[in-house]
Amino acid sequence: MPGPPITSSPGSPPRRTATSALVFLAATAISPVLLSWHLHGQWVPDGAYAYGWIVPFLAAFLFKLRWDDRPPPSLPLSGMAFLAITCALLTLPARWLQEAAPERSICAWTYALAGGGITLSLIGMTGGAAWLRWFAFPVLFLLTAVPWPHTMEVLVSNFLMHGTAGITVEILCLAGVPAAQVGNLVHVETGVIDIDEACSGIRSLQAMVMFALFLGEMFRLVPARRLTLLVLGIAATLGANIIRTAVLSYLGFTLGMGMVDRFHDLAGLAVLIASLSTTIFAAYLLRPETIAILPAPAVPLSAPLSLRLCAALLAWFVLQEVAVEGWYRWREPQWPGWSWSIQWPEQARNFHRFAIPERSRRLLLCDDSQAARWTESDGSDWSVYWIRWNPGNPQAEVAKVHRPDVCLNSEGALMDRDLGVHRVRVGSLEIPFHCYTFRMGEKTLFVFYCLYEERPHPPGPISIPQFEDTDMFQRAWEGRRHIGQQSLEVAVTGSLSQLAAQESFRMRLTQMMQPRPDPLHRPQ
């Protein structure tokens, strides 16, 4: 993001003035630029934060608008140099941890807040309180591109999915269509409509928060009207999304379920256009007639102090990037990783493979997936899902969000008990599986779930895998980054008891899971 140039005394040579301005611009822009670069891997085209690509440009545009009618600078604020140095020091551990765990939102938020603090400190040192207030919003606007904490995102998403399914059922019943809600599913006579994360409105909600804040700043609305615009924008996007799911459900009931997939993306585009148009119209109505700027007294700026600090900050960020990259290149293990392959029991009764739906794959953002169902000799029915995120996929953290206790609840299953960890020995490995029991109608569902973070190991007869409780500090200290992950989920129905299900699972797993070196992690 561009920053204001430093003015100098009237007798300063033009070249020195230009140099000071360039150094100051670079120092104020470097942390937002680096933040955008480190976050761009999470702004995937199909993800919830695809709008993040335009946020830096919108922030620069808002800053330009503010710069064109800026007030005169006031007295430089004391303590800004100390704040800038403190924030700069904070960026180092945040960047070090972010390289190992780019999916952890706490790393991104710490880095973003510290970087924003540096930019605002330099502005406060140069233009005082007048400029600090004037330019604060464009600087902080970049935070709208930082991913929400996963816990918050899951809570909001689950609430929206359940609420959207419930309201859709009510609308269908009022329209004379028999419908029922089971979890996040809408049941009609012709089939089942799954209200997934994309259909819940969470993605359009996140984008709308950013867009409403942008419009409020562009039209220079007072705080009360900005809040009104934000509420109206959120209401518009959620309302349009509910209408979308109701229309798709009605089409599925009247014309067949194939119409749901056929018009799904077109309906999503219509929701986007309708909600954006409504929000723009509301912002236009709320705009003020005139924009008043109260001038502040102009005072000379202390360019030498600002220039030295800006040069030091530029050097710090360059050294920081070099040091972090050097740490991981020095510490990163070069051994092959441990993994597993699945030997499917294709001779089992009623065995058949099935594909995970494409929409579910887009939500999981995985690189590979396999699934199969069969019936064991004791009459129990098995469903197994194997999913893999390759090393370097920044969306591997999605695996920790889509757990059985989250996803099965959305499918209408009610978790009965969390049985904790059940360890199964496969060869020389002791693999922990988290165990649950769910109630789905009249059936009891036993679920065994394991998430493994692939990590390198030295050669030896015994490899100890690293499972989902890996700490990001441990990752950073060991120099592990771009970690691959894979999950295995086994759902069993028809077992007589919990003990019988666990014993049957243990026996089948020793036959089905084949530990092996990971071919994607080769010695260098």
PDB file of N, CA, C and O in Angstrom, residues 100-139:
ATOM      1  N   ALA A 100       5.824 -22.712   8.608  1.00  0.00           N
ATOM      2  CA  ALA A 100       5.574 -24.109   8.960  1.00  0.00           C
ATOM      3  C   ALA A 100       4.097 -24.441   8.951  1.00  0.00           C
ATOM      4  O   ALA A 100       3.714 -25.571   8.645  1.00  0.00           O
ATOM      5  N   ALA A 101       3.253 -23.469   9.324  1.00  0.00           N
ATOM      6  CA  ALA A 101       1.814 -23.717   9.419  1.00  0.00           C
ATOM      7  C   ALA A 101       1.055 -22.578   8.759  1.00  0.00           C
ATOM      8  O   ALA A 101       0.427 -21.764   9.445  1.00  0.00           O
ATOM      9  N   PRO A 102       1.101 -22.483   7.426  1.00  0.00           N
ATOM     10  CA  PRO A 102       0.418 -21.364   6.762  1.00  0.00           C
ATOM     11  C   PRO A 102      -1.081 -21.397   6.933  1.00  0.00           C
ATOM     12  O   PRO A 102      -1.749 -20.379   6.753  1.00  0.00           O
ATOM     13  N   GLU A 103      -1.612 -22.567   7.289  1.00  0.00           N
ATOM     14  CA  GLU A 103      -3.054 -22.691   7.450  1.00  0.00           C
ATOM     15  C   GLU A 103      -3.550 -22.192   8.804  1.00  0.00           C
ATOM     16  O   GLU A 103      -4.750 -22.018   9.002  1.00  0.00           O
ATOM     17  N   ARG A 104      -2.631 -21.973   9.761  1.00  0.00           N
ATOM     18  CA  ARG A 104      -3.026 -21.512  11.093  1.00  0.00           C
ATOM     19  C   ARG A 104      -3.319 -20.016  11.047  1.00  0.00           C
ATOM     20  O   ARG A 104      -2.422 -19.196  10.806  1.00  0.00           O
ATOM     21  N   SER A 105      -4.543 -19.662  11.308  1.00  0.00           N
ATOM     22  CA  SER A 105      -4.945 -18.263  11.169  1.00  0.00           C
ATOM     23  C   SER A 105      -4.249 -17.359  12.179  1.00  0.00           C
ATOM     24  O   SER A 105      -4.055 -16.171  11.913  1.00  0.00           O
ATOM     25  N   ILE A 106      -3.848 -17.892  13.323  1.00  0.00           N
ATOM     26  CA  ILE A 106      -3.195 -17.047  14.326  1.00  0.00           C
ATOM     27  C   ILE A 106      -1.880 -16.488  13.788  1.00  0.00           C
ATOM     28  O   ILE A 106      -1.502 -15.350  14.106  1.00  0.00           O
ATOM     29  N   CYS A 107      -1.176 -17.257  12.964  1.00  0.00           N
ATOM     30  CA  CYS A 107       0.075 -16.764  12.385  1.00  0.00           C
ATOM     31  C   CYS A 107      -0.197 -15.614  11.419  1.00  0.00           C
ATOM     32  O   CYS A 107       0.470 -14.576  11.456  1.00  0.00           O
ATOM     33  N   ALA A 108      -1.198 -15.807  10.553  1.00  0.00           N
ATOM     34  CA  ALA A 108      -1.516 -14.771   9.579  1.00  0.00           C
ATOM     35  C   ALA A 108      -2.032 -13.509  10.264  1.00  0.00           C
ATOM     36  O   ALA A 108      -1.660 -12.391   9.886  1.00  0.00           O
ATOM     37  N   TRP A 109      -2.871 -13.671  11.282  1.00  0.00           N
ATOM     38  CA  TRP A 109      -3.422 -12.498  11.958  1.00  0.00           C
ATOM     39  C   TRP A 109      -2.341 -11.748  12.733  1.00  0.00           C
ATOM     40  O   TRP A 109      -2.328 -10.512  12.761  1.00  0.00           O
ATOM     41  N   THR A 110      -1.431 -12.476  13.372  1.00  0.00           N
ATOM     42  CA  THR A 110      -0.338 -11.812  14.088  1.00  0.00           C
ATOM     43  C   THR A 110       0.533 -11.021  13.125  1.00  0.00           C
ATOM     44  O   THR A 110       0.883  -9.859  13.379  1.00  0.00           O
ATOM     45  N   TYR A 111       0.878 -11.637  12.009  1.00  0.00           N
ATOM     46  CA  TYR A 111       1.711 -10.956  11.017  1.00  0.00           C
ATOM     47  C   TYR A 111       0.977  -9.750  10.432  1.00  0.00           C
ATOM     48  O   TYR A 111       1.560  -8.671  10.246  1.00  0.00           O
ATOM     49  N   ALA A 112      -0.318  -9.909  10.150  1.00  0.00           N
ATOM     50  CA  ALA A 112      -1.092  -8.822   9.549  1.00  0.00           C
ATOM     51  C   ALA A 112      -1.238  -7.646  10.512  1.00  0.00           C
ATOM     52  O   ALA A 112      -1.076  -6.482  10.118  1.00  0.00           O
ATOM     53  N   LEU A 113      -1.545  -7.932  11.773  1.00  0.00           N
ATOM     54  CA  LEU A 113      -1.712  -6.851  12.745  1.00  0.00           C
ATOM     55  C   LEU A 113      -0.385  -6.140  13.015  1.00  0.00           C
ATOM     56  O   LEU A 113      -0.338  -4.909  13.141  1.00  0.00           O
ATOM     57  N   ALA A 114       0.694  -6.912  13.099  1.00  0.00           N
ATOM     58  CA  ALA A 114       2.000  -6.291  13.314  1.00  0.00           C
ATOM     59  C   ALA A 114       2.404  -5.439  12.108  1.00  0.00           C
ATOM     60  O   ALA A 114       2.918  -4.316  12.263  1.00  0.00           O
ATOM     61  N   GLY A 115       2.175  -5.964  10.903  1.00  0.00           N
ATOM     62  CA  GLY A 115       2.501  -5.184   9.707  1.00  0.00           C
ATOM     63  C   GLY A 115       1.663  -3.925   9.607  1.00  0.00           C
ATOM     64  O   GLY A 115       2.170  -2.849   9.247  1.00  0.00           O
ATOM     65  N   GLY A 116       0.363  -4.033   9.920  1.00  0.00           N
ATOM     66  CA  GLY A 116      -0.466  -2.838   9.931  1.00  0.00           C
ATOM     67  C   GLY A 116      -0.019  -1.838  10.969  1.00  0.00           C
ATOM     68  O   GLY A 116      -0.076  -0.618  10.743  1.00  0.00           O
ATOM     69  N   GLY A 117       0.449  -2.339  12.122  1.00  0.00           N
ATOM     70  CA  GLY A 117       0.967  -1.446  13.153  1.00  0.00           C
ATOM     71  C   GLY A 117       2.192  -0.682  12.691  1.00  0.00           C
ATOM     72  O   GLY A 117       2.360   0.502  13.029  1.00  0.00           O
ATOM     73  N   ILE A 118       3.045  -1.339  11.911  1.00  0.00           N
ATOM     74  CA  ILE A 118       4.233  -0.652  11.379  1.00  0.00           C
ATOM     75  C   ILE A 118       3.833   0.477  10.442  1.00  0.00           C
ATOM     76  O   ILE A 118       4.312   1.613  10.548  1.00  0.00           O
ATOM     77  N   THR A 119       2.927   0.178   9.510  1.00  0.00           N
ATOM     78  CA  THR A 119       2.496   1.194   8.554  1.00  0.00           C
ATOM     79  C   THR A 119       1.841   2.377   9.252  1.00  0.00           C
ATOM     80  O   THR A 119       2.131   3.539   8.956  1.00  0.00           O
ATOM     81  N   LEU A 120       0.960   2.096  10.211  1.00  0.00           N
ATOM     82  CA  LEU A 120       0.284   3.178  10.922  1.00  0.00           C
ATOM     83  C   LEU A 120       1.259   3.968  11.794  1.00  0.00           C
ATOM     84  O   LEU A 120       1.105   5.187  11.954  1.00  0.00           O
ATOM     85  N   SER A 121       2.249   3.290  12.342  1.00  0.00           N
ATOM     86  CA  SER A 121       3.243   3.999  13.151  1.00  0.00           C
ATOM     87  C   SER A 121       4.025   4.994  12.312  1.00  0.00           C
ATOM     88  O   SER A 121       4.276   6.132  12.733  1.00  0.00           O
ATOM     89  N   LEU A 122       4.428   4.587  11.125  1.00  0.00           N
ATOM     90  CA  LEU A 122       5.163   5.493  10.250  1.00  0.00           C
ATOM     91  C   LEU A 122       4.301   6.672   9.822  1.00  0.00           C
ATOM     92  O   LEU A 122       4.777   7.807   9.716  1.00  0.00           O
ATOM     93  N   ILE A 123       3.020   6.406   9.582  1.00  0.00           N
ATOM     94  CA  ILE A 123       2.117   7.500   9.218  1.00  0.00           C
ATOM     95  C   ILE A 123       1.938   8.458  10.392  1.00  0.00           C
ATOM     96  O   ILE A 123       1.960   9.681  10.228  1.00  0.00           O
ATOM     97  N   GLY A 124       1.777   7.904  11.613  1.00  0.00           N
ATOM     98  CA  GLY A 124       1.635   8.751  12.786  1.00  0.00           C
ATOM     99  C   GLY A 124       2.891   9.543  13.087  1.00  0.00           C
ATOM    100  O   GLY A 124       2.827  10.686  13.566  1.00  0.00           O
ATOM    101  N   MET A 125       4.044   8.982  12.789  1.00  0.00           N
ATOM    102  CA  MET A 125       5.298   9.689  12.997  1.00  0.00           C
ATOM    103  C   MET A 125       5.460  10.834  12.007  1.00  0.00           C
ATOM    104  O   MET A 125       6.069  11.858  12.314  1.00  0.00           O
ATOM    105  N   THR A 126       4.883  10.667  10.832  1.00  0.00           N
ATOM    106  CA  THR A 126       5.050  11.667   9.780  1.00  0.00           C
ATOM    107  C   THR A 126       3.949  12.726   9.797  1.00  0.00           C
ATOM    108  O   THR A 126       4.227  13.920   9.698  1.00  0.00           O
ATOM    109  N   GLY A 127       2.701  12.291   9.897  1.00  0.00           N
ATOM    110  CA  GLY A 127       1.587  13.226   9.803  1.00  0.00           C
ATOM    111  C   GLY A 127       0.808  13.408  11.074  1.00  0.00           C
ATOM    112  O   GLY A 127      -0.219  14.104  11.070  1.00  0.00           O
ATOM    113  N   GLY A 128       1.230  12.774  12.167  1.00  0.00           N
ATOM    114  CA  GLY A 128       0.568  12.959  13.434  1.00  0.00           C
ATOM    115  C   GLY A 128      -0.799  12.302  13.507  1.00  0.00           C
ATOM    116  O   GLY A 128      -1.160  11.449  12.686  1.00  0.00           O
ATOM    117  N   ALA A 129      -1.568  12.726  14.509  1.00  0.00           N
ATOM    118  CA  ALA A 129      -2.884  12.138  14.739  1.00  0.00           C
ATOM    119  C   ALA A 129      -3.825  12.391  13.566  1.00  0.00           C
ATOM    120  O   ALA A 129      -4.695  11.566  13.256  1.00  0.00           O
ATOM    121  N   ALA A 130      -3.680  13.540  12.908  1.00  0.00           N
ATOM    122  CA  ALA A 130      -4.558  13.863  11.778  1.00  0.00           C
ATOM    123  C   ALA A 130      -4.424  12.836  10.671  1.00  0.00           C
ATOM    124  O   ALA A 130      -5.420  12.322  10.150  1.00  0.00           O
ATOM    125  N   TRP A 131      -3.211  12.504  10.289  1.00  0.00           N
ATOM    126  CA  TRP A 131      -3.011  11.502   9.242  1.00  0.00           C
ATOM    127  C   TRP A 131      -3.287  10.086   9.742  1.00  0.00           C
ATOM    128  O   TRP A 131      -3.749   9.248   8.980  1.00  0.00           O
ATOM    129  N   LEU A 132      -3.004   9.824  10.991  1.00  0.00           N
ATOM    130  CA  LEU A 132      -3.257   8.486  11.524  1.00  0.00           C
ATOM    131  C   LEU A 132      -4.742   8.159  11.450  1.00  0.00           C
ATOM    132  O   LEU A 132      -5.127   7.053  11.040  1.00  0.00           O
ATOM    133  N   ARG A 133      -5.593   9.092  11.846  1.00  0.00           N
ATOM    134  CA  ARG A 133      -7.043   8.872  11.742  1.00  0.00           C
ATOM    135  C   ARG A 133      -7.484   8.799  10.285  1.00  0.00           C
ATOM    136  O   ARG A 133      -8.351   8.003   9.933  1.00  0.00           O
ATOM    137  N   TRP A 134      -6.874   9.636   9.453  1.00  0.00           N
ATOM    138  CA  TRP A 134      -7.321   9.746   8.067  1.00  0.00           C
ATOM    139  C   TRP A 134      -6.989   8.494   7.245  1.00  0.00           C
ATOM    140  O   TRP A 134      -7.781   8.063   6.400  1.00  0.00           O
ATOM    141  N   PHE A 135      -5.824   7.908   7.493  1.00  0.00           N
ATOM    142  CA  PHE A 135      -5.391   6.768   6.679  1.00  0.00           C
ATOM    143  C   PHE A 135      -5.577   5.413   7.362  1.00  0.00           C
ATOM    144  O   PHE A 135      -5.183   4.393   6.798  1.00  0.00           O
ATOM    145  N   ALA A 136      -6.157   5.368   8.543  1.00  0.00           N
ATOM    146  CA  ALA A 136      -6.255   4.103   9.280  1.00  0.00           C
ATOM    147  C   ALA A 136      -7.121   3.086   8.545  1.00  0.00           C
ATOM    148  O   ALA A 136      -6.758   1.909   8.458  1.00  0.00           O
ATOM    149  N   PHE A 137      -8.259   3.523   8.005  1.00  0.00           N
ATOM    150  CA  PHE A 137      -9.166   2.549   7.388  1.00  0.00           C
ATOM    151  C   PHE A 137      -8.539   1.851   6.184  1.00  0.00           C
ATOM    152  O   PHE A 137      -8.615   0.615   6.079  1.00  0.00           O
ATOM    153  N   PRO A 138      -7.957   2.560   5.209  1.00  0.00           N
ATOM    154  CA  PRO A 138      -7.351   1.830   4.078  1.00  0.00           C
ATOM    155  C   PRO A 138      -6.284   0.825   4.501  1.00  0.00           C
ATOM    156  O   PRO A 138      -6.150  -0.228   3.881  1.00  0.00           O
ATOM    157  N   VAL A 139      -5.526   1.156   5.550  1.00  0.00           N
ATOM    158  CA  VAL A 139      -4.497   0.222   6.019  1.00  0.00           C
ATOM    159  C   VAL A 139      -5.152  -1.020   6.639  1.00  0.00           C
ATOM    160  O   VAL A 139      -4.795  -2.161   6.321  1.00  0.00           O
TER     161      VAL A 139
END
